[in-house]
Short mmCIF file of C-alpha atoms in Angstrom, two decimals:
data_model
loop_
_atom_site.label_atom_id
_atom_site.label_comp_id
_atom_site.label_asym_id
_atom_site.label_seq_id
_atom_site.Cartn_x
_atom_site.Cartn_y
_atom_site.Cartn_z
CA MET A 1 7.74 31.07 3.75
CA TYR A 2 7.52 27.09 3.63
CA ILE A 3 4.25 24.79 3.25
CA THR A 4 4.02 23.36 6.88
CA GLU A 5 3.81 19.78 5.13
CA TYR A 6 7.03 19.69 3.22
CA LYS A 7 8.76 20.87 6.61
CA LYS A 8 7.98 17.36 7.60
CA GLY A 9 9.78 16.39 4.56
CA THR A 10 13.60 16.83 6.09
CA ILE A 11 15.27 13.73 7.10
CA GLU A 12 15.66 15.31 10.91
CA SER A 13 12.32 15.24 12.00
CA GLY A 14 8.81 14.30 10.75
CA ASP A 15 6.27 12.16 10.10
CA ILE A 16 7.15 11.14 6.65
CA ASN A 17 10.95 10.46 8.04
CA THR A 18 9.56 8.79 11.45
CA ALA A 19 7.62 6.39 9.32
CA LEU A 20 10.54 5.49 6.59
CA PHE A 21 13.12 5.55 9.45
CA GLU A 22 11.33 2.58 10.46
CA LEU A 23 11.09 0.61 6.94
CA LEU A 24 15.04 0.86 6.81
CA PRO A 25 17.48 -1.69 8.76
CA GLU A 26 18.96 -0.01 11.57
CA LYS A 27 22.51 0.60 10.03
CA ILE A 28 21.70 2.51 7.27
CA ILE A 29 19.73 5.14 9.47
CA GLU A 30 23.04 5.27 11.51
CA GLU A 31 25.23 6.14 8.27
CA ILE A 32 22.46 8.55 7.45
CA LYS A 33 22.62 10.42 10.60
CA ARG A 34 25.87 10.96 10.23
CA LEU A 35 26.00 12.90 7.67
CA PRO A 36 26.75 16.56 7.91
CA TYR A 37 23.55 17.37 5.50
CA LEU A 38 20.87 15.79 6.75
CA SER A 39 18.32 17.89 5.73
CA HIS A 40 19.02 18.61 2.25
CA ILE A 41 19.20 14.28 1.44
CA GLU A 42 17.10 14.00 -1.94
CA GLU A 43 17.09 10.53 -2.21
CA ILE A 44 18.40 7.16 -0.57
CA ARG A 45 19.16 3.97 -2.94
CA LEU A 46 19.89 0.96 -1.50
CA ARG A 47 21.13 -1.61 -3.75
CA ALA A 48 21.98 -5.42 -2.83
CA GLU A 49 25.12 -6.35 -2.42
CA LYS A 50 26.34 -2.95 -2.64
CA TYR A 51 27.58 0.00 -1.70
CA SER A 52 24.01 2.03 -0.59
CA SER A 53 24.47 5.77 -1.40
CA VAL A 54 22.16 9.32 -1.20
CA VAL A 55 21.79 11.35 -3.89
CA VAL A 56 22.24 15.63 -2.14
CA ASN A 57 21.76 18.51 -4.55
CA ARG A 58 22.24 15.64 -7.17
CA GLU A 59 25.37 14.63 -6.05
CA ASN A 60 25.92 10.64 -5.48
CA ILE A 61 27.35 10.11 -1.77
CA LEU A 62 27.74 6.33 -0.93
CA LEU A 63 27.65 5.37 2.55
CA ASN A 64 29.66 2.71 4.09
CA VAL A 65 27.16 0.10 4.22
CA ARG A 66 26.02 -3.24 2.07
CA LEU A 67 23.07 -4.87 2.53
CA THR A 68 22.51 -8.32 1.26
CA ALA A 69 19.56 -9.17 -1.12
CA TYR A 70 18.04 -11.16 1.60
CA GLU A 71 17.98 -7.41 3.07
CA ILE A 72 17.10 -5.25 0.54
CA ASN A 73 14.23 -8.22 0.20
CA GLU A 74 13.14 -8.32 4.18
CA ILE A 75 13.06 -3.93 3.17
CA PHE A 76 10.78 -4.27 0.26
CA LYS A 77 8.19 -6.94 2.14
CA ARG A 78 8.11 -4.07 4.26
CA MET A 79 7.41 -1.65 2.44
CA CYS A 80 4.90 -3.31 0.72
CA GLY A 81 3.29 -3.72 3.85
CA GLY A 82 3.14 -7.60 3.51
CA SER A 83 1.21 -7.81 0.89
CA LEU A 84 3.08 -7.52 -2.57
CA TYR A 85 -0.23 -8.45 -4.38
CA ALA A 86 -1.44 -4.82 -3.32
CA HIS A 87 0.80 -3.13 -5.28
CA SER A 88 1.44 -5.69 -8.50
CA GLU A 89 0.50 -2.96 -11.01
CA THR A 90 2.86 -0.42 -9.80
CA ILE A 91 5.66 -2.76 -8.97
CA LYS A 92 5.78 -3.62 -12.68
CA ASN A 93 5.48 0.39 -13.36
CA GLY A 94 8.84 0.07 -11.92
CA TYR A 95 8.29 1.65 -8.24
CA ILE A 96 5.98 1.17 -4.87
CA THR A 97 3.93 4.47 -3.20
CA LEU A 98 4.40 3.79 0.60
CA PRO A 99 1.09 5.36 2.48
CA PHE A 100 3.07 8.27 3.92
CA GLY A 101 2.82 9.54 -0.21
CA VAL A 102 6.41 8.45 -0.66
CA ARG A 103 7.91 6.70 -4.05
CA VAL A 104 10.27 4.22 -4.37
CA GLY A 105 11.68 3.27 -7.10
CA VAL A 106 12.06 -0.53 -7.84
CA GLY A 107 14.48 -2.67 -9.74
CA GLY A 108 14.70 -6.42 -9.66
CA ARG A 109 14.77 -9.49 -12.30
CA ALA A 110 11.39 -8.79 -14.27
CA VAL A 111 9.77 -11.98 -15.77
CA TYR A 112 7.15 -11.60 -19.37
CA ASN A 113 5.21 -14.16 -20.56
CA GLN A 114 4.12 -13.93 -24.15
CA ASN A 115 5.45 -9.89 -24.21
CA GLU A 116 3.27 -9.21 -20.87
CA MET A 117 5.80 -8.39 -17.90
CA VAL A 118 4.21 -10.82 -15.15
CA GLY A 119 6.15 -9.52 -12.26
CA VAL A 120 9.99 -7.96 -11.01
CA TYR A 121 11.28 -10.56 -8.64
CA ASP A 122 14.98 -11.08 -6.86
CA ILE A 123 14.27 -6.94 -5.70
CA SER A 124 18.29 -5.86 -6.42
CA LEU A 125 17.52 -1.71 -5.86
CA LEU A 126 15.51 0.61 -3.90
CA CYS A 127 15.41 4.08 -4.74
CA ILE A 128 13.54 6.49 -2.40
CA ARG A 129 12.93 10.13 -2.78
CA ILE A 130 12.41 12.15 0.24
CA PRO A 131 10.15 14.90 -0.14
CA HIS A 132 12.34 18.30 0.00
CA LYS A 133 11.46 21.43 1.58
CA ILE A 134 10.28 23.76 -1.35
CA LYS A 135 9.10 27.56 -0.40
CA ILE A 136 5.48 28.22 -1.71
CA SER A 137 5.89 29.15 -5.38
CA GLY A 138 3.55 28.28 -8.28
CA TYR A 139 1.74 31.84 -8.04
CA GLU A 140 3.29 32.90 -11.48
CA ILE A 141 1.58 29.11 -13.18
CA CYS A 142 -1.71 30.08 -11.62
CA SER A 143 -1.83 33.55 -12.61
CA LEU A 144 -1.11 32.39 -16.22
CA VAL A 145 -3.27 29.55 -16.13
CA ASN A 146 -5.95 32.36 -15.31
CA GLY A 147 -5.10 34.10 -17.98
CA PHE A 148 -5.72 31.50 -20.95
CA ASN A 149 -9.11 32.35 -21.90
CA ASP A 150 -9.53 29.74 -24.39
CA GLY A 151 -9.36 26.68 -22.04
CA ARG A 152 -5.35 26.15 -22.78
CA GLY A 153 -3.62 24.67 -19.92
CA VAL A 154 0.32 24.47 -18.98
CA LEU A 155 2.92 22.02 -19.41
CA ILE A 156 5.88 21.95 -17.20
CA TYR A 157 8.98 20.28 -17.53
CA SER A 158 12.13 19.52 -16.27
CA PRO A 159 14.90 16.37 -15.73
CA PRO A 160 13.54 13.98 -12.99
CA GLY A 161 14.16 15.25 -9.37
CA VAL A 162 13.82 18.77 -9.89
CA GLY A 163 10.02 19.26 -7.99
CA LYS A 164 7.58 18.88 -10.69
CA THR A 165 5.62 16.58 -8.21
CA THR A 166 5.81 19.38 -5.07
CA LEU A 167 5.21 22.37 -7.50
CA LEU A 168 2.11 20.78 -9.06
CA ARG A 169 0.70 20.24 -5.19
CA ASN A 170 1.90 24.08 -4.88
CA ILE A 171 -0.32 25.30 -7.45
CA SER A 172 -3.05 22.55 -6.72
CA ILE A 173 -3.44 24.49 -3.73
CA ILE A 174 -3.19 27.85 -4.11
CA LEU A 175 -5.72 27.45 -7.35
CA SER A 176 -8.20 25.10 -4.98
CA SER A 177 -7.87 27.92 -1.99
CA GLY A 178 -6.90 31.32 -1.30
CA GLU A 179 -7.86 34.41 -3.67
CA TYR A 180 -8.66 31.39 -6.99
CA LYS A 181 -11.19 28.66 -5.16
CA LYS A 182 -11.23 26.57 -8.17
CA ARG A 183 -12.83 23.50 -8.56
CA VAL A 184 -9.37 21.39 -8.93
CA VAL A 185 -9.26 17.67 -9.79
CA ILE A 186 -6.21 15.92 -9.51
CA VAL A 187 -6.39 12.64 -11.00
CA ASP A 188 -3.18 11.05 -9.44
CA THR A 189 -2.12 7.85 -10.70
CA ARG A 190 0.93 7.03 -8.46
CA GLY A 191 -0.69 8.18 -5.23
CA GLU A 192 2.55 10.57 -5.05
CA LEU A 193 0.66 14.02 -6.09
CA SER A 194 -2.37 14.40 -3.62
CA TYR A 195 0.07 13.37 -0.88
CA MET A 196 -1.90 15.50 2.22
CA LEU A 197 -3.65 17.56 -0.26
CA ASP A 198 -6.75 15.79 0.95
CA LYS A 199 -7.27 19.14 3.17
CA PRO A 200 -10.96 20.26 4.17
CA TYR A 201 -10.47 23.89 3.27
CA MET A 202 -9.58 22.95 -0.60
CA CYS A 203 -11.94 22.74 -3.05
CA MET A 204 -10.11 19.87 -4.47
CA ASP A 205 -11.21 16.37 -5.07
CA ILE A 206 -8.78 13.64 -5.86
CA LEU A 207 -8.76 10.54 -8.52
CA SER A 208 -6.38 8.16 -6.87
CA GLY A 209 -5.02 5.10 -8.43
CA TYR A 210 -6.83 5.95 -12.06
CA SER A 211 -5.09 5.72 -15.34
CA LYS A 212 -4.71 9.48 -16.15
CA SER A 213 -6.89 8.72 -19.43
CA GLU A 214 -9.67 7.75 -17.55
CA GLY A 215 -9.29 9.29 -14.70
CA ILE A 216 -9.06 12.79 -16.97
CA GLU A 217 -12.58 11.64 -19.00
CA ILE A 218 -14.14 10.59 -15.83
CA ALA A 219 -13.14 14.37 -14.31
CA THR A 220 -13.97 15.66 -17.24
CA ARG A 221 -17.70 14.10 -17.39
CA THR A 222 -18.29 13.91 -14.11
CA LEU A 223 -17.04 16.20 -11.91
CA ASP A 224 -17.31 19.36 -13.40
CA PRO A 225 -13.86 20.41 -12.72
CA GLU A 226 -12.35 24.06 -13.74
CA VAL A 227 -9.01 23.11 -13.39
CA ILE A 228 -7.72 19.21 -13.70
CA ILE A 229 -4.13 18.41 -12.81
CA CYS A 230 -2.08 15.73 -13.15
CA ASP A 231 1.72 14.38 -12.81
CA GLU A 232 4.01 12.70 -15.10
CA ILE A 233 2.14 13.00 -19.08
CA GLY A 234 3.53 12.00 -22.34
CA SER A 235 2.59 8.27 -23.85
CA VAL A 236 0.41 8.39 -26.91
CA ASP A 237 -2.84 7.35 -25.17
CA GLU A 238 -2.33 9.86 -23.16
CA ALA A 239 -2.03 12.24 -25.36
CA ASN A 240 -5.12 10.89 -27.52
CA ALA A 241 -7.85 10.74 -24.49
CA ILE A 242 -6.59 14.35 -23.51
CA CYS A 243 -7.11 15.92 -27.28
CA ALA A 244 -10.55 13.83 -27.05
CA LEU A 245 -11.59 16.26 -24.23
CA HIS A 246 -9.77 19.37 -24.90
CA ASN A 247 -13.43 20.26 -26.39
CA SER A 248 -15.26 20.54 -22.81
CA GLY A 249 -12.46 24.45 -22.53
CA ILE A 250 -11.14 22.68 -19.02
CA PRO A 251 -7.16 23.62 -18.61
CA LEU A 252 -4.93 20.89 -17.84
CA ILE A 253 -1.54 21.67 -15.69
CA ALA A 254 0.53 18.88 -16.01
CA SER A 255 4.24 17.68 -15.80
CA ALA A 256 6.92 16.01 -18.21
CA HIS A 257 10.31 14.65 -17.65
CA GLY A 258 12.57 16.94 -19.95
CA LYS A 259 15.34 19.34 -20.33
CA CYS A 260 14.28 21.04 -22.44
CA VAL A 261 11.13 21.96 -24.79
CA SER A 262 12.20 20.84 -28.39
CA SER A 263 13.38 17.53 -26.75
CA LEU A 264 10.09 17.49 -25.11
CA LEU A 265 8.35 17.65 -28.70
CA LEU A 266 10.56 14.63 -29.29
CA ARG A 267 7.55 12.41 -27.79
CA GLU A 268 5.33 11.70 -29.84
CA GLY A 269 2.54 12.08 -27.16
CA ILE A 270 3.95 15.35 -26.37
CA SER A 271 4.03 15.95 -30.01
CA ILE A 272 0.44 15.00 -30.36
CA LEU A 273 -0.65 17.78 -27.64
CA ASP A 274 1.61 20.12 -28.77
CA ARG A 275 -0.27 20.09 -32.66
CA ALA A 276 -3.73 20.38 -30.31
CA PHE A 277 -2.81 23.33 -28.86
CA ILE A 278 -3.78 21.78 -25.45
CA PHE A 279 -0.80 23.88 -23.92
CA GLY A 280 -0.93 27.94 -23.84
CA ALA A 281 2.24 27.51 -22.23
CA TYR A 282 5.51 25.11 -21.35
CA VAL A 283 7.23 26.13 -18.07
CA GLY A 284 10.52 25.26 -17.56
CA ILE A 285 11.71 24.16 -14.00
CA GLU A 286 15.03 24.46 -12.14
CA ARG A 287 16.07 25.15 -8.81
CA ASP A 288 16.76 28.55 -7.08
CA GLY A 289 19.06 27.48 -4.72
CA TYR A 290 16.67 29.19 -1.99
CA GLY A 291 14.69 26.56 -1.60
CA GLY A 292 12.44 27.57 -4.51
CA PHE A 293 12.30 27.38 -8.52
CA LYS A 294 13.22 29.45 -11.72
CA TYR A 295 10.81 29.56 -14.46
CA ASP A 296 11.28 29.22 -18.07
CA ILE A 297 8.39 29.98 -19.63
CA LEU A 298 7.73 29.97 -23.44
CA LYS A 299 4.12 30.32 -24.15
CA ARG A 300 2.65 28.88 -27.35
CA GLU A 301 0.60 30.96 -29.66
CA VAL A 302 -2.25 29.61 -31.45
CA ASN A 303 -1.57 30.37 -35.36
CA MET B 1 -24.53 -41.73 55.11
CA LEU B 2 -25.65 -38.45 53.68
CA THR B 3 -22.27 -37.06 52.96
CA LYS B 4 -21.41 -40.09 50.77
CA LEU B 5 -24.65 -39.41 49.12
CA LEU B 6 -23.94 -35.47 48.53
CA GLY B 7 -20.22 -36.73 47.52
CA SER B 8 -21.36 -39.19 45.11
CA LEU B 9 -24.04 -36.98 43.59
CA LEU B 10 -20.96 -34.32 43.15
CA ILE B 11 -18.64 -36.58 41.41
CA ALA B 12 -21.58 -37.70 38.72
CA CYS B 13 -22.32 -34.28 38.22
CA ALA B 14 -18.63 -33.34 38.08
CA GLY B 15 -18.55 -36.10 35.21
CA PHE B 16 -21.66 -34.89 33.35
CA PHE B 17 -20.43 -31.59 33.02
CA ILE B 18 -16.73 -32.08 32.44
CA SER B 19 -18.01 -34.76 29.87
CA VAL B 20 -21.05 -31.58 28.13
CA SER B 21 -17.77 -29.05 28.40
CA PHE B 22 -15.72 -31.63 26.19
CA CYS B 23 -18.56 -31.97 23.81
CA ARG B 24 -18.62 -27.79 23.48
CA PHE B 25 -15.28 -27.93 23.00
CA GLU B 26 -15.05 -30.23 20.24
CA SER B 27 -18.12 -28.56 18.82
CA LYS B 28 -16.57 -25.01 19.11
CA ARG B 29 -13.39 -26.64 17.09
CA LEU B 30 -15.49 -26.78 14.23
CA SER B 31 -17.06 -23.65 14.60
CA VAL B 32 -13.34 -21.92 14.60
CA LEU B 33 -12.49 -23.97 11.69
CA ASP B 34 -15.73 -22.87 9.62
CA SER B 35 -14.87 -19.13 10.90
CA TYR B 36 -11.24 -19.25 9.71
CA ILE B 37 -12.77 -21.01 6.33
CA SER B 38 -14.93 -17.89 5.88
CA LEU B 39 -12.12 -15.97 6.72
CA LEU B 40 -9.95 -16.90 4.03
CA PHE B 41 -12.92 -16.26 1.55
CA TYR B 42 -13.02 -13.46 2.77
CA ILE B 43 -9.30 -12.16 2.31
CA LYS B 44 -9.14 -14.52 -1.38
CA GLY B 45 -12.46 -11.32 -2.43
CA GLN B 46 -10.60 -9.00 -1.06
CA VAL B 47 -7.54 -9.30 -2.98
CA ASP B 48 -9.26 -10.51 -5.66
CA CYS B 49 -11.47 -7.43 -6.08
CA TYR B 50 -9.61 -4.56 -4.32
CA LEU B 51 -5.90 -5.69 -4.42
CA ARG B 52 -5.86 -4.68 -0.29
CA PRO B 53 -3.32 -4.80 1.84
CA ILE B 54 -3.61 -7.41 5.14
CA ASP B 55 -3.72 -5.15 7.47
CA GLU B 56 -6.97 -3.53 5.97
CA ILE B 57 -8.64 -6.62 5.28
CA LEU B 58 -8.31 -7.47 9.06
CA MET B 59 -9.71 -4.39 10.06
CA SER B 60 -12.45 -4.44 7.77
CA VAL B 61 -13.42 -7.97 8.42
CA ASP B 62 -16.42 -8.99 10.20
CA PHE B 63 -16.31 -8.63 13.58
CA ASP B 64 -18.62 -11.89 14.06
CA ILE B 65 -16.05 -13.79 11.77
CA ILE B 66 -12.76 -12.30 13.88
CA LYS B 67 -15.04 -13.81 17.02
CA GLY B 68 -15.72 -17.01 15.56
CA CYS B 69 -11.83 -17.23 15.17
CA GLY B 70 -11.71 -17.08 18.82
CA CYS B 71 -10.41 -13.75 19.24
CA ARG B 72 -11.26 -10.91 21.61
CA GLU B 73 -10.71 -8.08 19.64
CA LYS B 74 -9.73 -7.09 16.05
CA PRO B 75 -6.18 -8.43 15.65
CA CYS B 76 -3.06 -6.79 13.72
CA SER B 77 -2.12 -10.25 11.44
CA ILE B 78 -3.20 -13.46 11.23
CA PHE B 79 -0.57 -15.03 13.63
CA SER B 80 -1.76 -13.07 16.69
CA MET B 81 -5.16 -14.63 15.48
CA LEU B 82 -3.86 -17.79 15.22
CA ASP B 83 -2.07 -17.13 18.77
CA GLU B 84 -5.50 -16.32 20.11
CA SER B 85 -7.00 -19.65 18.73
CA LYS B 86 -4.48 -22.26 18.81
CA ILE B 87 -6.06 -24.16 21.43
CA TYR B 88 -8.88 -24.90 19.45
CA LEU B 89 -7.21 -26.39 16.01
CA GLU B 90 -5.70 -29.15 15.28
CA LYS B 91 -2.43 -29.92 14.84
CA GLU B 92 -2.76 -30.33 10.97
CA SER B 93 -5.14 -26.90 10.77
CA TYR B 94 -2.96 -24.94 12.77
CA ARG B 95 0.12 -25.78 10.46
CA LEU B 96 -1.85 -25.16 7.36
CA LEU B 97 -3.07 -21.70 8.50
CA TYR B 98 0.07 -20.81 9.56
CA THR B 99 1.86 -21.42 6.48
CA PHE B 100 -0.68 -19.82 4.67
CA ALA B 101 0.07 -16.66 6.97
CA SER B 102 3.92 -17.07 6.64
CA GLU B 103 4.00 -16.76 2.84
CA PHE B 104 0.21 -14.33 2.42
CA GLY B 105 1.63 -11.37 0.19
CA SER B 106 4.76 -12.74 -0.72
CA VAL B 107 3.47 -13.12 -4.39
CA TYR B 108 1.53 -11.24 -6.55
CA LYS B 109 -2.04 -11.15 -7.17
CA ASP B 110 -2.86 -14.00 -9.60
CA GLU B 111 -0.63 -16.42 -7.63
CA GLN B 112 -1.77 -15.39 -3.88
CA LEU B 113 -5.19 -15.96 -5.69
CA LEU B 114 -4.41 -19.62 -6.26
CA ARG B 115 -2.92 -20.16 -2.55
CA CYS B 116 -5.75 -18.81 -1.19
CA ASP B 117 -7.57 -21.46 -3.03
CA TYR B 118 -5.48 -24.38 -2.04
CA TYR B 119 -5.25 -23.08 1.18
CA ILE B 120 -9.29 -23.54 1.47
CA GLU B 121 -9.57 -26.61 0.26
CA ALA B 122 -6.79 -28.37 2.24
CA LEU B 123 -8.53 -26.84 5.43
CA SER B 124 -12.42 -27.51 3.82
CA GLU B 125 -10.77 -31.76 3.67
CA GLU B 126 -9.73 -30.79 7.27
CA ARG B 127 -12.62 -29.62 8.20
CA ARG B 128 -15.02 -32.42 6.73
CA GLY B 129 -12.88 -34.78 8.50
CA LEU B 130 -13.37 -33.19 12.10
CA PHE B 131 -17.01 -32.80 11.11
CA ASP B 132 -16.92 -36.78 10.58
CA GLU B 133 -15.12 -37.12 13.79
CA VAL B 134 -16.74 -35.01 16.20
CA PRO B 135 -20.09 -37.35 16.65
CA SER B 136 -17.67 -40.18 17.78
CA ARG B 137 -15.29 -38.14 20.09
CA ASN B 138 -18.43 -36.66 22.06
CA LYS B 139 -19.50 -40.38 22.83
CA VAL B 140 -16.36 -41.62 23.58
CA ALA B 141 -15.70 -38.61 25.63
CA ARG B 142 -19.13 -39.08 27.10
CA ALA B 143 -18.57 -42.48 27.99
CA LEU B 144 -15.08 -42.18 28.97
CA PHE B 145 -16.07 -38.98 31.47
CA MET B 146 -19.33 -41.39 32.91
CA CYS B 147 -17.02 -44.15 32.97
CA ALA B 148 -14.64 -42.54 34.99
CA SER B 149 -16.93 -40.89 37.64
CA PHE B 150 -18.67 -43.96 38.44
CA ALA B 151 -15.15 -45.52 38.53
CA LEU B 152 -14.06 -42.69 41.26
CA LEU B 153 -17.59 -43.47 42.96
CA ILE B 154 -17.10 -47.08 43.35
CA ILE B 155 -13.46 -46.57 44.63
CA LEU B 156 -14.69 -44.01 47.62
CA TRP B 157 -17.72 -45.72 48.45
#
């Protein structure tokens, strides 16, 4: 069983790719379409004056296309919808989110003024992440969260590109509809997590564009959620904000980059959360090769 | 004789209406420029407060401003607006607006706001010039068309 929205996320057909292809030059599209494993493409990487490449099952495949710096800039302008200023903050954080929920990593020449980044100029790298087919999964994590009676949540971790955001989307769907029907609040800082989740039958509220710490605070104080979901936490500020709100007893389901729990805990922000017993379990994920996930669940016992 | 009189009257009326139309056209030029300045203020506000992309700004702008710019429907870009209202704009005003549209969205917020300020100031300057010129232009037009119609009358009589 597949989620319809993610079926559209294949490179052969669907709204996302049609929209994405409108932004890319013809020569790139032709090259991509020539690939035999079209539906498995996870990333398209465009580099100025270098060969572009695609990532398929975490493997890099070079395309026989070189884009000029001018062409990269033109694509970038189109991706910004002719309004660079509207993406200023996210560009400084290294990405832009396209209107159809696709995240594009951006690299170039960063300019600083008194230790503060003013902007990124001469864009030379665009890394487009294509949403991929994923089986409906996440029931295990939902029942795990439901089993904690003390308001603790779950931290999902994996290296980049495995599917944390996709899994969080699935969890949001399961928790806000069907048997659980919980009041779910999504704090979507990057505008990526909530893409296509705003369905009328879901008991879900989305705070889009809020910083995680502010979003979690607002959700707790004003929206009375039963579960809060957010993507990619890890900074000390975020950890402090989450700890301050932990008394409210609302479970938080979040994700973080990491290979194993011990490497996760080396990060100060995660370590603060761990010491405060914010999470009842750490769930490592990897692809099972059949369009779903394998879980490595480590429960955190309260001393 | 009656035909001659009727013809003369028609020529005099034509001269009068052409001069009135010309005066209205001059006033319209002024109001179109006013509307463009209002549009730029609106764009600046939307960029400053909401960081909205240009297509969303143009969709949200009051339709009276769009109509005031000489457009009949909500435009998809500033260029399409300029195409529609080119006839009403002075060469310099058109050039300024075209440059504004070309540069728009290629810089970060602070710089974008500075550029909005620059173009608003430049267009306001143009507007002041046009405002001063309109009465004298109207006078010239009225005199010219009336004289032309009388001259034609004398020739044809």
